[in-house]
Coordinates of C-alpha atoms in Angstrom, one line a residue:
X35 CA 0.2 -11.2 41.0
X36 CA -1.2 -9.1 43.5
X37 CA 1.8 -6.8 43.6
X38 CA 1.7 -6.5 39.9
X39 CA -2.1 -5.3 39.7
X40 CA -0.7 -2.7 42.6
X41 CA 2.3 -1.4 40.4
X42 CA 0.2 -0.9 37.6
X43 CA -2.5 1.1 39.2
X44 CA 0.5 3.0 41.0
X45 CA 1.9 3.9 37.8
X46 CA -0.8 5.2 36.0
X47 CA -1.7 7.7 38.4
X48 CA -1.2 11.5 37.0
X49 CA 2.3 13.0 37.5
X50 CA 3.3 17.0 37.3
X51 CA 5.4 17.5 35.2
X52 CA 6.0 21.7 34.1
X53 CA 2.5 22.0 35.6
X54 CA 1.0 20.2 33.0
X55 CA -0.7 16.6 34.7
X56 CA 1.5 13.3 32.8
X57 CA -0.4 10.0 32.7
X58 CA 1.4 6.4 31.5
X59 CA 0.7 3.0 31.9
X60 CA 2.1 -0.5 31.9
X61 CA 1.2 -3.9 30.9
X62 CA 3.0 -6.7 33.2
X63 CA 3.3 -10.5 32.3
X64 CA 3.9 -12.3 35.2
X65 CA 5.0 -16.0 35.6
X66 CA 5.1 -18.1 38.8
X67 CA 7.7 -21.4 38.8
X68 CA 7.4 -23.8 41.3
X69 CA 9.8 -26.3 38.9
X70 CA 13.6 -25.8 40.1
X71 CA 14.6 -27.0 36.7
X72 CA 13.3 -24.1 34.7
X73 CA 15.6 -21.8 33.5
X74 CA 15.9 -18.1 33.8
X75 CA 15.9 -17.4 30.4
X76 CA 12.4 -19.3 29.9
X77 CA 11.1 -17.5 32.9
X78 CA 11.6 -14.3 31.0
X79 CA 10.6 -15.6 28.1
X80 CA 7.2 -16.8 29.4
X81 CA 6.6 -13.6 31.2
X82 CA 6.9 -11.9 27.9
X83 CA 4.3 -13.8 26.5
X84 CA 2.0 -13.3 29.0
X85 CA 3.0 -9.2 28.6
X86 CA 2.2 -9.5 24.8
X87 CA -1.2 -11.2 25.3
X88 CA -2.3 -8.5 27.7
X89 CA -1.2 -6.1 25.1
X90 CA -3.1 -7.6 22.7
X91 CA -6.5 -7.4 25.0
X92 CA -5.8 -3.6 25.3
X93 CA -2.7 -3.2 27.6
X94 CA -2.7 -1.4 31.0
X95 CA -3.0 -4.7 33.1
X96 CA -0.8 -7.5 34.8
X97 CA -1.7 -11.0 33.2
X98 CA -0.9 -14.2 34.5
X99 CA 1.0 -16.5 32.4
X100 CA -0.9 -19.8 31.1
X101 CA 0.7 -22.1 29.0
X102 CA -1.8 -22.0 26.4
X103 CA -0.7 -18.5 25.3
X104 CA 2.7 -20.0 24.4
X105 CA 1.6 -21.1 20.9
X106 CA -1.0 -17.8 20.0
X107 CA 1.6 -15.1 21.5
X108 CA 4.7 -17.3 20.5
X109 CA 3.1 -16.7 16.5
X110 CA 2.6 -13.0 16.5
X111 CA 6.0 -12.8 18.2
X112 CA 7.8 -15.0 15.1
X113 CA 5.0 -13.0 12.6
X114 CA 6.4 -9.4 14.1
X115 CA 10.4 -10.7 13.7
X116 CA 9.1 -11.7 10.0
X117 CA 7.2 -8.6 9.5
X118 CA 10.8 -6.6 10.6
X119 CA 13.1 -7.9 8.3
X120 CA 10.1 -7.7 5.5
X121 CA 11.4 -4.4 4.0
X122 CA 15.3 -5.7 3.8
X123 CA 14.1 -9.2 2.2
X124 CA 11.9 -7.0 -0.5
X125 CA 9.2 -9.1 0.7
X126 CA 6.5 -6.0 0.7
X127 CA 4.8 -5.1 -2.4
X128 CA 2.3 -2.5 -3.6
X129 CA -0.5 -3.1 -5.9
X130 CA -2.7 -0.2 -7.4
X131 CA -6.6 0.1 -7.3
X132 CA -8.0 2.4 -9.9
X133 CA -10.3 5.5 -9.1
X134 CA -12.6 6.1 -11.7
X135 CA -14.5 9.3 -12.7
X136 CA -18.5 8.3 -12.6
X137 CA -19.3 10.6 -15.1
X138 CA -16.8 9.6 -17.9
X139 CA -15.1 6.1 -16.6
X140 CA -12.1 7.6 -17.0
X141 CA -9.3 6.4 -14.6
X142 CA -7.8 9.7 -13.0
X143 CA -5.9 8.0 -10.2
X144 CA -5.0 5.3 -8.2
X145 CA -4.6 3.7 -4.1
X146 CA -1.5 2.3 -3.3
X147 CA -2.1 -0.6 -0.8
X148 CA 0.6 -2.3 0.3
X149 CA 0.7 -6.3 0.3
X150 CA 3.2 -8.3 1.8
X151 CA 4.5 -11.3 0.0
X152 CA 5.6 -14.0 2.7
X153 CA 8.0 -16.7 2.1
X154 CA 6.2 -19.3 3.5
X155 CA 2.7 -17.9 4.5
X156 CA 1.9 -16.5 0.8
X157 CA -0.1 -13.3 0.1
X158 CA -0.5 -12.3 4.1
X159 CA -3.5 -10.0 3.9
X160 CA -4.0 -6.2 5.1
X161 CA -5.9 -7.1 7.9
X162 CA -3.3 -9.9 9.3
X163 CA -0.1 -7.5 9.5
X164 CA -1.0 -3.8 9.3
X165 CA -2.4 -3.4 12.7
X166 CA 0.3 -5.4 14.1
X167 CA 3.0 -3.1 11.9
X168 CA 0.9 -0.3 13.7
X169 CA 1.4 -1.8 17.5
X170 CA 4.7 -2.2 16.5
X171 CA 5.9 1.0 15.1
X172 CA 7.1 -1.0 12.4
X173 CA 4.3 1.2 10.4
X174 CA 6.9 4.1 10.2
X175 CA 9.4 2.8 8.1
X176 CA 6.9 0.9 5.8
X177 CA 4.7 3.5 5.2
X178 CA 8.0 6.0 4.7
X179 CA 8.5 3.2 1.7
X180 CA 5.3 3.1 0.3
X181 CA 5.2 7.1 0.2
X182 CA 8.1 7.2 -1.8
X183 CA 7.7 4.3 -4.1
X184 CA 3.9 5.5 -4.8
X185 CA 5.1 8.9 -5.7
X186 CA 7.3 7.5 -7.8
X187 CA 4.9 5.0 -9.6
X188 CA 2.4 8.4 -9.8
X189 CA 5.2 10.6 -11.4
X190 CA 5.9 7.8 -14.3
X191 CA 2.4 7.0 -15.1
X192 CA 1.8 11.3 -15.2
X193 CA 4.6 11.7 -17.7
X194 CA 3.6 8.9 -19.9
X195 CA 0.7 10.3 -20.7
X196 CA 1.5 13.7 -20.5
X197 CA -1.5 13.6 -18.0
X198 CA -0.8 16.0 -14.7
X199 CA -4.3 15.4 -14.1
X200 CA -3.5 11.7 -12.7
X201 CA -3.6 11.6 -8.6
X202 CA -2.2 8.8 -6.0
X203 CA -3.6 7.9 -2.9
X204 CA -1.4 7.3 0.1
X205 CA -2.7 6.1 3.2
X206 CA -1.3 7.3 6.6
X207 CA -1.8 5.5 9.9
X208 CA -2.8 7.4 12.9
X209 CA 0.8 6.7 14.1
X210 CA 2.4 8.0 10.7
X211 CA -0.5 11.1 11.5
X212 CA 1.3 12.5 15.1
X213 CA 5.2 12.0 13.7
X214 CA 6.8 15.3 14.1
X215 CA 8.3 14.6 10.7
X216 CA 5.3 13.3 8.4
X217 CA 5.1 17.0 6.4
X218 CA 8.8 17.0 5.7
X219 CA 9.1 13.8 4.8
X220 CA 6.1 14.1 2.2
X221 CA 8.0 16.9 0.9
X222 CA 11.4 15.3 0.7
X223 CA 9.6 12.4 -1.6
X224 CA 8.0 15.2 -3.7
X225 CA 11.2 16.7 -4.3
X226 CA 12.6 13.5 -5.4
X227 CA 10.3 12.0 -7.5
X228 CA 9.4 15.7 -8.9
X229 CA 5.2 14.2 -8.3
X230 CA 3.0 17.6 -8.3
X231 CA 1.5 17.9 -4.3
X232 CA -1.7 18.0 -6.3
X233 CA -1.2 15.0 -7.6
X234 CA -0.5 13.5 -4.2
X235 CA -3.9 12.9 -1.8
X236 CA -3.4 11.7 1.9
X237 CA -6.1 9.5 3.0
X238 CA -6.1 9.4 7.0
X239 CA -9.2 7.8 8.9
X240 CA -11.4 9.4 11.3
X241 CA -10.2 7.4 14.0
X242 CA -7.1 9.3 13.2
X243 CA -8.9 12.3 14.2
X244 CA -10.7 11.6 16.7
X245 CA -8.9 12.6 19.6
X246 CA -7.7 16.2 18.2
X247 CA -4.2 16.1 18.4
X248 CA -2.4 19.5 18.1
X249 CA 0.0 16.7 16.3
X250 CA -2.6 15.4 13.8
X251 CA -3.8 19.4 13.4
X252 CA -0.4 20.7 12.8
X253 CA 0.3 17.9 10.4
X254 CA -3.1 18.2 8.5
X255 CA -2.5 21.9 8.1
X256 CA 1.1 21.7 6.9
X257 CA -0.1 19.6 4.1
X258 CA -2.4 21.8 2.9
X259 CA 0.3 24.4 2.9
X260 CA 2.6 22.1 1.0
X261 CA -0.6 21.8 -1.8
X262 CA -1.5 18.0 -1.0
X263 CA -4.5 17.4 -1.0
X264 CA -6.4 15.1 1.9
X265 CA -9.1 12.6 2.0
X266 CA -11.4 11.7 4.6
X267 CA -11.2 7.7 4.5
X268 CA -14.5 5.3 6.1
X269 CA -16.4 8.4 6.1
X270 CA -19.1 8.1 8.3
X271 CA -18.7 5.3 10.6
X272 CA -17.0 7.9 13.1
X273 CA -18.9 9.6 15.9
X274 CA -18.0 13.4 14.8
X275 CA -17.7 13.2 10.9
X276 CA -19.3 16.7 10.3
X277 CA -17.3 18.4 12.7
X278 CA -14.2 17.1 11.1
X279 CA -15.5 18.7 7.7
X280 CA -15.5 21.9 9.3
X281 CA -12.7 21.5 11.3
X282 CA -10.1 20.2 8.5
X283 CA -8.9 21.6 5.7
X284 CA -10.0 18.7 3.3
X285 CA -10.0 17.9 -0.2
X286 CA -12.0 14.8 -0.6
X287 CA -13.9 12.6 1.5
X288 CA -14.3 8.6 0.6
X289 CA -17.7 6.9 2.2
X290 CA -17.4 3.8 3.8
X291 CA -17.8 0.2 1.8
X292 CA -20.9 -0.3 4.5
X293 CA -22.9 1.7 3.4
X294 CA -22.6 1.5 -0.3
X295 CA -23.3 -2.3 -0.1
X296 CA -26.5 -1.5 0.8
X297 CA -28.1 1.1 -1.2
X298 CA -29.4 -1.6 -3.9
X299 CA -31.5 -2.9 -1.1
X300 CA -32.3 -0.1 1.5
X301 CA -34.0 3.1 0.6
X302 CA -31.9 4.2 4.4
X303 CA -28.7 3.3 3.2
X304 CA -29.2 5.5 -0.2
X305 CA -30.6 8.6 1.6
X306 CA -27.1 8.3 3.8
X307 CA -25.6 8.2 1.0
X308 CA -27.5 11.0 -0.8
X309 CA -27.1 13.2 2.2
X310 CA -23.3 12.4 2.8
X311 CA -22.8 13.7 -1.0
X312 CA -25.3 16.8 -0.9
X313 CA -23.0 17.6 2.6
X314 CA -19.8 17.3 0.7
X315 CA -20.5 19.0 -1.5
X316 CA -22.3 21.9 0.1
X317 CA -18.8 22.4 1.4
X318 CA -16.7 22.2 -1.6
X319 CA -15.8 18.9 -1.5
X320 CA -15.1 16.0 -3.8
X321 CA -16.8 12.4 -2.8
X322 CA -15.4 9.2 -3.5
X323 CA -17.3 5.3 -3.2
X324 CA -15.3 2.7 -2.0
X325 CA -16.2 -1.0 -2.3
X326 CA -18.2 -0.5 -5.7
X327 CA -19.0 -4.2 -6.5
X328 CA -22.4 -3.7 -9.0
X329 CA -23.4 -2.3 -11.8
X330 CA -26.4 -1.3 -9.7
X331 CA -24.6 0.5 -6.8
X332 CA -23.0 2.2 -9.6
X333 CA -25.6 3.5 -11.4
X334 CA -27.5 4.8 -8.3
X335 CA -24.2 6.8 -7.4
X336 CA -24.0 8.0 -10.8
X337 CA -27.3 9.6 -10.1
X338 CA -26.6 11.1 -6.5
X339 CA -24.0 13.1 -8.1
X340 CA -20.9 11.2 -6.4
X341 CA -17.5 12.1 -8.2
X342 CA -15.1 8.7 -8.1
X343 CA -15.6 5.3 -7.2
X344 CA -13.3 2.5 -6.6
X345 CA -13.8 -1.8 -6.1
X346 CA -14.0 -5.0 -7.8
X347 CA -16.8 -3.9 -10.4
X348 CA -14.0 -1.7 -12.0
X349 CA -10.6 -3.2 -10.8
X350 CA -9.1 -4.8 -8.1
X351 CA -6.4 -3.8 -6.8
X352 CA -3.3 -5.1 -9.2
X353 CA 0.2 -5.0 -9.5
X354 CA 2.4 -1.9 -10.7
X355 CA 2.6 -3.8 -14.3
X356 CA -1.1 -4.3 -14.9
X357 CA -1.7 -0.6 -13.4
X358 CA 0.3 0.5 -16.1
X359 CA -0.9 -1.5 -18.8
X360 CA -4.3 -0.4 -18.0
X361 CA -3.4 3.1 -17.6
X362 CA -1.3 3.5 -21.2
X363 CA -4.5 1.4 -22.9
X364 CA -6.7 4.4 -21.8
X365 CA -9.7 2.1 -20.9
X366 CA -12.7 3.4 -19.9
X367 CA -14.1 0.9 -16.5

C-alpha cells in the first residue's frame, strides 16, 4: 500500500513536455492475499474494484481493497456493461418536454432528454446512468444518437406544421463540450435531417464552462458560426454566471429549478429571479424557467417578463407520439 500512495504522488508531479508543464494522475486498487488458494484472475479482479471505488470518491489515490466493495462496485461495473450495449439493444429512448411561450401558451419547442429503458431494472432514471455514461465516455456515442434522432424528430414536427419557428433542445455534456469534433458533427446531423441551425439550441451547463477551455471556446464559437443557437442551462448556481454572459456568444439562458420553486414563498428568491431576467435581457438575451410546477410561479414569471417556461404544470416530459399529438392539436398549456 505504501508503495502505491508513493507511485501515485510520483506520477502526478508536472512533466515538460514542448516547454509547456504536463500534469496526470492515477487511481490504484490494491489487494493483499494471504490465501494460497486464490486465483490470479480474482486478484485482478478485486483490485479492480477497489480502483473503481477510488474512482468513484474522486480518483487520484491508491485504495485498499475491502470485501464489502465487491457487491456496490461489482453493480456499477454490471450497470456500465448494461449501459454499453444499451444503444445496440435499442434500449435508450427520448421523450420530449414542451417549451412554452409565457405570453401566448403556445408551444414553440421542445427538450430532448434521453431515458433508458432497462430490461430488467425498468425506467432507470437520468440521474442513475448519465453521470456514469459521462465517467465512462460512453456519453459520446449516446449523445451523437440523441443529436441526430432529435434533429430529426424537430425537422418532422417543423414541416407538419409548416412552422420553421419550432426549436429543439439538445443537451451537451462537458465531455461532448471539449471533443474536437462536436461542431462538425452538429453540422453533419443538420445536413441530414435538413433541421434549420436556428431551429437547433445547445444547452451546455456552467460547470461546462467553468474552467475556460480553449476546447469549450472554440466549440461555443463554431456554433455560433454554424447559426445554432446556445443556452445557458442551471443558470445561476455557478460561481461566474455574469462573466459567462459576456464572455459567450449566447442565445438563451434557462434559470435553475431552485430558484423558481421558491419565488411563491420568498420575496429573495423572486428578486433573483427578477434580476437574472432584467440581466438577460439587458444583454439581448432570451430567458427560459425550468421546473414550472404552479400556476402561481407561473403567473409571477409572466409578470417579470420571462420568455419560455418548461415543467410538470405544462407537460412532462413524454414520448415522441404524445409530443406529436400535442404538437399537431395546437394546444395552448
Amino acid at each position: 500500500m505504501a508503495m502505491a500512495q508513493r507511485l501515485v504522488a510520483a506520477v502526478k508531479l508536472p512533466v515538460a513536455i514542448d516547454d509547456r508543464e504536463v500534469v496526470v494522475t492515477a487511481t490504484i486498487g490494491v489487494v493483499t492475499n494471504q490465501d494460497p488458494d486464490l486465483s490470479a484472475e480474482r486478484l485482478v479482479g478485486d483490485a479492480d474494484i477497489a480502483m473503481y471505488q477510488a474512482k468513484s470518491e474522486g480518483g487520484r489515490r491508491a485504495l485498499q481493497f475491502a470485501t464489502a466493495m465487491r457487491d456496490v462496485v461489482g453493480e456499477r461495473v454490471q450497470v456500465e456493461l448494461d449501459l454499453r450495449n444499451a444503444l445496440k439493444q435499442r434500449e435508450l429512448v427520448i421523450h420530449y418536454q414542451p417549451s412554452v411561450d409565457l405570453r401566448s401558451g403556445e408551444i414553440v419547442g421542445a427538450e430532448a432528454l434521453v431515458r433508458w429503458n432497462h430490461p430488467t431494472r425498468g425506467l432507470v432514471p437520468p440521474l442513475d446512468f448519465i453521470p456514469l455514461a459521462e465517467a465512462t465516455g460512453a456519453i459520446m456515442e449516446i449523445g451523437s444518437w440523441v443529436l441526430r434522432e432529435a434533429c430529426r424528430a424537430a425537422a418532422r414536427w417543423s414541416d407538419m406544421r409548416q412552422d420553421a419557428g419550432f426549436s429543439i433542445s439538445v443537451n451537451v455534456s462537458p465531455r461532448q463540450l471539449v471533443a474536437q469534433d462536436l461542431v462538425q458533427e452538429v453540422a453533419a446531423a443538420l445536413e441530414e435531417t435538413h433541421l434549420l441551425a436556428e431551429q437547433l439550441c445547445i444547452e451546455i451547463t456552467e460547470t461546462a464552462v467553468l474552467t475556460d477551455s480553449p476546447a469549450a471556446v472554440s466549440a461555443l464559437a463554431g456554433l455560433h458560426d454554424l447559426g445554432v443557437h446556445v443556452s445557458l442551462d442551471d443558470f445561476g448556481t455557478g460561481y461566474s454566471s455574469v462573466t459567462h454572459l459576456r464572455r459567450f456568444q449566447l442565445q438563451e439562458l434557462k434559470i435553475d429549478q431552485s430558484f423558481i420553486t421558491g419565488i411563491t414563498e420568498n420575496k429573495r428568491d423572486e428578486a433573483i429571479v427578477s434580476g437574472l431576467i432584467q440581466l438577460a435581457h439587458s444583454v439581448g438575451l432570451w430567458v427560459a424557467a425550468e421546473g414550472v410546477e404552479t400556476a402561481a410561479q407561473r403567473t409571477i414569471l409572466q409578470r417579470l417578463g420571462c420568455d419560455l417556461a418548461q415543467g410538470y404544470l405544462m407537460s412532462r416530459p413524454v414520448a415522441a407520439e404524445q409530443f406529436e399529438q400535442l404538437w399537431l392539436s395546437a394546444a395552448r398549456l
